[in-house]
């Protein structure tokens, strides 16, 4: 990962800082280290995020979907040589879900740590996904966890001092249902990165890394299609359902296996729009670039 960062042009001073962190806190636990599936491209964002981690800050990644927030969080954990614990917030997330609960084992009551407790005690990287969906009971835990004192009071377990290697990276998206504004107390516990959207070059690199057999023409074609859909979303012509990078990658996997490209894109993108008018708009955008007779073999080298 650090060699990849060097190729991206990340500052040598920051790279030395990451190497020093890894020497100071070598991982020796049983949990596997973070292994992001996709690389994150973007020198300035990587440098800002790495500096926040080296300074011991909590980092909030804010931005719309398909900007690589979770990819960046996993990339940071991998570069710093730590395992990651991923917590996805939802309406039923409470303190016990984060900290842990008592359970029976071999006829005795024992404490079963939750993801936040396990991460804080082991010195991992905690990824707090969609933190602006957290409800009040979970917020009380987060206020204590992310405070400069770095302590957790756990009922029945006493006070936990966070491991010095532990870091927390949160993500938020204003556009999802059920989200709300962060309260001032929680927002003040983070430094914030507004995530820029992937540009055409970054998208082509991502597609090339995920699909080594995809031709240069294919990378440019699908990157251009994604940018078309994002432009329509920004112009309020369609909703964000079709601006789905995961769906685009899923469609390419189906096409690589032999499904006609348009049918694969219908399954990965178009059919996620359940409003008929919107679905037709998305299909029209796809038809401008993709022939109805195009097969995957035209895009993937044998």
Short mmCIF file of C-alpha atoms in Angstrom, two decimals:
data_model
loop_
_atom_site.label_atom_id
_atom_site.label_comp_id
_atom_site.label_asym_id
_atom_site.label_seq_id
_atom_site.Cartn_x
_atom_site.Cartn_y
_atom_site.Cartn_z
CA UNK A 1 0.00 0.00 0.00
CA UNK A 2 2.78 2.46 0.84
CA UNK A 3 4.48 1.77 -2.49
CA UNK A 4 1.18 2.52 -4.19
CA UNK A 5 1.01 5.79 -2.24
CA UNK A 6 4.52 6.64 -3.46
CA UNK A 7 3.36 6.09 -7.02
CA UNK A 8 0.51 8.52 -6.28
CA UNK A 9 3.07 11.14 -5.23
CA UNK A 10 2.23 11.19 -1.51
CA UNK A 11 4.74 13.23 0.50
CA UNK A 12 7.80 11.31 1.71
CA UNK A 13 7.50 13.00 5.13
CA UNK A 14 4.02 11.53 5.56
CA UNK A 15 5.17 8.13 4.32
CA UNK A 16 7.97 8.16 6.90
CA UNK A 17 5.40 9.05 9.55
CA UNK A 18 3.25 6.07 8.59
CA UNK A 19 6.29 3.77 8.65
CA UNK A 20 7.23 5.06 12.11
CA UNK A 21 3.64 4.44 13.32
CA UNK A 22 3.84 0.86 12.05
CA UNK A 23 7.15 0.30 13.82
CA UNK A 24 5.80 1.75 17.06
CA UNK A 25 2.56 -0.24 16.95
CA UNK A 26 3.22 -3.57 15.20
CA UNK A 27 0.03 -5.58 14.91
CA UNK A 28 0.25 -8.90 16.74
CA UNK A 29 -3.41 -9.79 17.24
CA UNK A 30 -5.41 -12.62 15.73
CA UNK A 31 -7.66 -10.46 13.60
CA UNK A 32 -6.57 -10.06 9.98
CA UNK A 33 -5.27 -6.73 8.73
CA UNK A 34 -7.47 -4.52 6.58
CA UNK A 35 -7.35 -5.44 2.90
CA UNK A 36 -9.31 -2.97 0.75
CA UNK A 37 -10.71 -4.43 -2.43
CA UNK A 38 -10.27 -1.22 -4.40
CA UNK A 39 -7.40 1.28 -4.31
CA UNK A 40 -8.11 4.93 -3.58
CA UNK A 41 -6.74 7.38 -6.15
CA UNK A 42 -6.11 11.00 -5.18
CA UNK A 43 -2.86 12.35 -3.74
CA UNK A 44 -4.25 15.41 -1.96
CA UNK A 45 -6.99 13.45 -0.20
CA UNK A 46 -4.57 10.68 0.79
CA UNK A 47 -2.13 13.22 2.25
CA UNK A 48 -4.82 15.05 4.22
CA UNK A 49 -6.27 11.81 5.60
CA UNK A 50 -2.85 10.37 6.51
CA UNK A 51 -1.90 13.59 8.31
CA UNK A 52 -5.10 13.41 10.36
CA UNK A 53 -4.33 9.82 11.38
CA UNK A 54 -0.73 10.64 12.32
CA UNK A 55 -1.97 13.54 14.44
CA UNK A 56 -4.30 11.17 16.32
CA UNK A 57 -7.42 12.95 15.09
CA UNK A 58 -10.85 11.49 14.42
CA UNK A 59 -11.59 11.93 10.72
CA UNK A 60 -15.01 12.55 9.16
CA UNK A 61 -15.36 11.85 5.43
CA UNK A 62 -18.35 13.75 4.07
CA UNK A 63 -19.71 13.67 0.56
CA UNK A 64 -22.24 12.12 -1.81
CA UNK A 65 -22.29 8.47 -2.83
CA UNK A 66 -19.62 7.06 -5.13
CA UNK A 67 -16.86 9.34 -3.82
CA UNK A 68 -14.88 6.50 -2.23
CA UNK A 69 -15.46 7.26 1.47
CA UNK A 70 -15.37 3.66 2.65
CA UNK A 71 -12.60 2.77 0.22
CA UNK A 72 -10.47 5.57 1.68
CA UNK A 73 -11.22 4.48 5.26
CA UNK A 74 -10.17 0.89 4.49
CA UNK A 75 -7.12 2.15 2.60
CA UNK A 76 -5.98 4.11 5.66
CA UNK A 77 -6.29 1.05 7.90
CA UNK A 78 -4.28 -1.03 5.42
CA UNK A 79 -1.57 1.60 4.99
CA UNK A 80 -1.17 1.96 8.75
CA UNK A 81 -1.01 -1.82 9.17
CA UNK A 82 -4.11 -2.21 11.37
CA UNK A 83 -7.28 -4.30 11.27
CA UNK A 84 -10.55 -2.46 10.77
CA UNK A 85 -13.87 -2.75 12.57
CA UNK A 86 -16.83 -1.53 10.52
CA UNK A 87 -19.93 -0.20 12.30
CA UNK A 88 -22.92 0.64 10.10
CA UNK A 89 -25.32 2.88 11.96
CA UNK A 90 -29.07 2.36 11.74
CA UNK A 91 -32.20 3.23 13.66
CA UNK A 92 -31.90 0.28 16.06
CA UNK A 93 -28.22 0.77 16.92
CA UNK A 94 -27.90 1.22 20.70
CA UNK A 95 -25.10 1.39 23.27
CA UNK A 96 -25.01 -2.38 23.79
CA UNK A 97 -24.60 -2.96 20.04
CA UNK A 98 -21.47 -0.79 20.13
CA UNK A 99 -19.92 -1.69 23.48
CA UNK A 100 -20.98 -5.30 24.03
CA UNK A 101 -23.28 -7.34 26.24
CA UNK A 102 -23.14 -10.09 28.84
CA UNK A 103 -23.75 -13.58 27.52
CA UNK A 104 -23.55 -17.18 28.77
CA UNK A 105 -20.56 -19.33 27.90
CA UNK A 106 -19.84 -22.73 29.48
CA UNK A 107 -22.43 -22.06 32.16
CA UNK A 108 -20.96 -18.69 33.18
CA UNK A 109 -21.82 -15.09 32.43
CA UNK A 110 -19.08 -13.50 30.32
CA UNK A 111 -18.73 -10.19 28.52
CA UNK A 112 -18.96 -10.31 24.72
CA UNK A 113 -17.25 -7.17 23.38
CA UNK A 114 -19.00 -5.10 20.73
CA UNK A 115 -17.13 -3.71 17.72
CA UNK A 116 -16.32 -0.33 19.28
CA UNK A 117 -14.99 -1.88 22.51
CA UNK A 118 -12.94 -4.45 20.58
CA UNK A 119 -11.48 -1.83 18.25
CA UNK A 120 -10.67 0.62 21.04
CA UNK A 121 -8.97 -1.98 23.21
CA UNK A 122 -6.99 -3.64 20.40
CA UNK A 123 -5.86 -0.45 18.69
CA UNK A 124 -7.65 -0.96 15.39
CA UNK A 125 -9.17 1.44 12.92
CA UNK A 126 -12.89 1.93 13.55
CA UNK A 127 -14.98 2.82 10.50
CA UNK A 128 -18.20 4.50 11.65
CA UNK A 129 -20.34 4.26 8.54
CA UNK A 130 -23.18 6.76 8.03
CA UNK A 131 -22.60 8.33 11.42
CA UNK A 132 -25.35 10.86 10.80
CA UNK A 133 -27.86 8.02 11.17
CA UNK A 134 -26.80 7.44 14.78
CA UNK A 135 -29.58 7.87 17.34
CA UNK A 136 -29.31 9.44 20.79
CA UNK A 137 -28.26 6.34 22.74
CA UNK A 138 -25.44 5.62 20.29
CA UNK A 139 -24.42 9.29 20.32
CA UNK A 140 -23.74 9.11 24.05
CA UNK A 141 -21.18 6.35 23.40
CA UNK A 142 -19.62 8.27 20.50
CA UNK A 143 -19.23 11.46 22.55
CA UNK A 144 -17.16 9.57 25.12
CA UNK A 145 -15.28 7.44 22.58
CA UNK A 146 -14.17 10.37 20.41
CA UNK A 147 -13.37 12.83 23.20
CA UNK A 148 -9.75 13.96 23.65
CA UNK A 149 -9.57 11.95 26.90
CA UNK A 150 -9.99 8.72 24.85
CA UNK A 151 -11.83 6.74 27.50
CA UNK A 152 -14.90 4.52 27.55
CA UNK A 153 -16.96 3.79 30.65
CA UNK A 154 -18.52 0.38 30.09
CA UNK A 155 -21.24 -0.77 32.53
CA UNK A 156 -20.01 -3.80 34.42
CA UNK A 157 -16.52 -3.58 32.91
CA UNK A 158 -15.18 -0.34 34.34
CA UNK A 159 -13.23 2.25 32.42
CA UNK A 160 -11.39 1.41 29.21
CA UNK A 161 -8.50 3.62 28.12
CA UNK A 162 -8.30 3.56 24.33
CA UNK A 163 -5.21 1.93 22.86
CA UNK A 164 -2.83 4.65 21.59
CA UNK A 165 -2.89 3.15 18.09
CA UNK A 166 -6.69 3.26 17.81
CA UNK A 167 -8.13 5.62 15.20
CA UNK A 168 -11.72 6.34 14.15
CA UNK A 169 -12.89 7.33 10.67
CA UNK A 170 -16.55 8.23 10.14
CA UNK A 171 -18.47 8.62 6.90
CA UNK A 172 -21.64 10.55 6.17
CA UNK A 173 -23.89 11.21 3.20
CA UNK A 174 -26.52 13.93 3.35
CA UNK A 175 -28.66 12.32 0.69
CA UNK A 176 -29.74 9.09 2.37
CA UNK A 177 -33.13 8.62 4.03
CA UNK A 178 -32.97 8.61 7.83
CA UNK A 179 -29.93 10.86 8.09
CA UNK A 180 -29.80 14.05 10.12
CA UNK A 181 -27.40 16.86 10.91
CA UNK A 182 -24.54 16.07 13.30
CA UNK A 183 -24.95 17.87 16.58
CA UNK A 184 -22.30 20.44 17.44
CA UNK A 185 -20.71 18.35 20.20
CA UNK A 186 -20.13 15.38 17.89
CA UNK A 187 -19.00 17.46 14.91
CA UNK A 188 -16.39 19.21 17.08
CA UNK A 189 -14.70 15.86 17.73
CA UNK A 190 -13.68 15.45 14.08
CA UNK A 191 -11.53 17.02 11.45
CA UNK A 192 -13.53 16.92 8.23
CA UNK A 193 -12.66 16.04 4.64
CA UNK A 194 -15.19 16.92 1.95
CA UNK A 195 -14.67 14.09 -0.52
CA UNK A 196 -14.32 15.13 -4.16
CA UNK A 197 -16.11 13.07 -6.82
CA UNK A 198 -14.00 10.67 -8.86
CA UNK A 199 -12.96 12.16 -12.19
CA UNK A 200 -12.70 10.28 -15.46
CA UNK A 201 -9.04 9.41 -15.00
CA UNK A 202 -9.63 8.03 -11.51
CA UNK A 203 -12.60 5.99 -12.70
CA UNK A 204 -10.57 4.49 -15.53
CA UNK A 205 -7.78 3.53 -13.12
CA UNK A 206 -10.31 1.92 -10.77
CA UNK A 207 -11.90 -0.05 -13.60
CA UNK A 208 -8.50 -1.15 -14.84
CA UNK A 209 -7.47 -2.35 -11.37
CA UNK A 210 -10.71 -4.29 -10.88
CA UNK A 211 -10.87 -5.68 -14.43
CA UNK A 212 -7.37 -6.26 -15.80
CA UNK A 213 -8.77 -7.71 -19.06
CA UNK A 214 -10.96 -4.67 -19.75
CA UNK A 215 -9.61 -2.79 -22.77
CA UNK A 216 -8.69 0.87 -22.72
CA UNK A 217 -11.72 1.52 -24.91
CA UNK A 218 -13.92 -0.28 -22.39
CA UNK A 219 -12.53 1.68 -19.45
CA UNK A 220 -13.16 4.99 -21.22
CA UNK A 221 -16.64 3.88 -22.31
CA UNK A 222 -17.88 2.93 -18.84
CA UNK A 223 -16.17 5.82 -17.07
CA UNK A 224 -17.90 8.16 -19.52
CA UNK A 225 -21.25 6.47 -18.92
CA UNK A 226 -20.92 6.86 -15.16
CA UNK A 227 -20.03 10.54 -15.54
CA UNK A 228 -23.08 11.03 -17.79
CA UNK A 229 -25.36 9.58 -15.12
CA UNK A 230 -23.73 11.66 -12.40
CA UNK A 231 -24.25 14.81 -14.48
CA UNK A 232 -27.94 14.00 -14.86
CA UNK A 233 -28.18 13.49 -11.10
CA UNK A 234 -26.47 16.82 -10.41
CA UNK A 235 -28.92 18.48 -12.82
CA UNK A 236 -31.82 16.89 -10.89
CA UNK A 237 -32.94 14.93 -13.97
CA UNK A 238 -32.69 11.59 -12.16
CA UNK A 239 -32.30 10.44 -8.54
CA UNK A 240 -29.08 9.06 -7.09
CA UNK A 241 -30.20 5.43 -7.52
CA UNK A 242 -28.53 5.14 -10.92
CA UNK A 243 -25.30 6.83 -9.78
CA UNK A 244 -24.18 3.53 -8.34
CA UNK A 245 -20.51 2.65 -8.77
CA UNK A 246 -21.04 -0.75 -7.16
CA UNK A 247 -23.81 -1.38 -9.67
CA UNK A 248 -21.52 -0.45 -12.55
CA UNK A 249 -18.87 -2.87 -11.31
CA UNK A 250 -21.51 -5.59 -10.87
CA UNK A 251 -22.67 -5.02 -14.45
CA UNK A 252 -19.12 -5.35 -15.76
CA UNK A 253 -18.70 -8.66 -13.92
CA UNK A 254 -21.86 -9.96 -15.58
CA UNK A 255 -20.68 -8.74 -18.99
CA UNK A 256 -17.28 -10.36 -18.49
CA UNK A 257 -19.07 -13.66 -17.93
CA UNK A 258 -20.84 -13.33 -21.28
CA UNK A 259 -24.09 -11.46 -20.61
CA UNK A 260 -24.97 -8.82 -23.24
CA UNK A 261 -23.67 -5.49 -21.99
CA UNK A 262 -27.01 -3.65 -22.07
CA UNK A 263 -28.72 -6.47 -20.13
CA UNK A 264 -25.92 -6.43 -17.57
CA UNK A 265 -26.30 -2.66 -17.16
CA UNK A 266 -30.07 -3.08 -16.75
CA UNK A 267 -29.43 -5.46 -13.84
CA UNK A 268 -26.68 -3.39 -12.26
CA UNK A 269 -28.05 0.12 -12.76
CA UNK A 270 -31.25 0.72 -14.74
CA UNK A 271 -33.58 -1.60 -12.83
CA UNK A 272 -32.65 0.04 -9.53
CA UNK A 273 -34.83 2.96 -10.64
CA UNK A 274 -38.33 1.80 -9.77
CA UNK A 275 -40.04 4.86 -11.24
CA UNK A 276 -40.79 4.08 -14.90
CA UNK A 277 -40.05 7.58 -16.18
CA UNK A 278 -36.70 7.70 -14.40
CA UNK A 279 -35.85 4.20 -15.58
CA UNK A 280 -36.48 5.29 -19.18
CA UNK A 281 -34.23 8.34 -18.76
CA UNK A 282 -31.41 6.15 -17.46
CA UNK A 283 -31.94 3.63 -20.26
CA UNK A 284 -31.78 6.46 -22.80
CA UNK A 285 -28.45 7.66 -21.38
CA UNK A 286 -27.04 4.15 -21.62
CA UNK A 287 -28.30 3.68 -25.18
CA UNK A 288 -26.35 6.75 -26.32
CA UNK A 289 -23.09 4.94 -25.53
CA UNK A 290 -23.89 1.23 -25.57
CA UNK A 291 -25.22 -0.62 -28.61
CA UNK A 292 -28.02 -3.12 -27.87
CA UNK A 293 -25.91 -5.78 -29.61
CA UNK A 294 -22.67 -5.16 -27.71
CA UNK A 295 -21.25 -8.25 -26.00
CA UNK A 296 -18.63 -8.40 -23.28
CA UNK A 297 -16.16 -10.17 -25.55
CA UNK A 298 -15.84 -6.91 -27.51
CA UNK A 299 -14.45 -5.20 -24.40
CA UNK A 300 -12.52 -7.89 -22.56
CA UNK A 301 -9.28 -9.33 -23.90
CA UNK A 302 -9.07 -13.12 -24.00
#
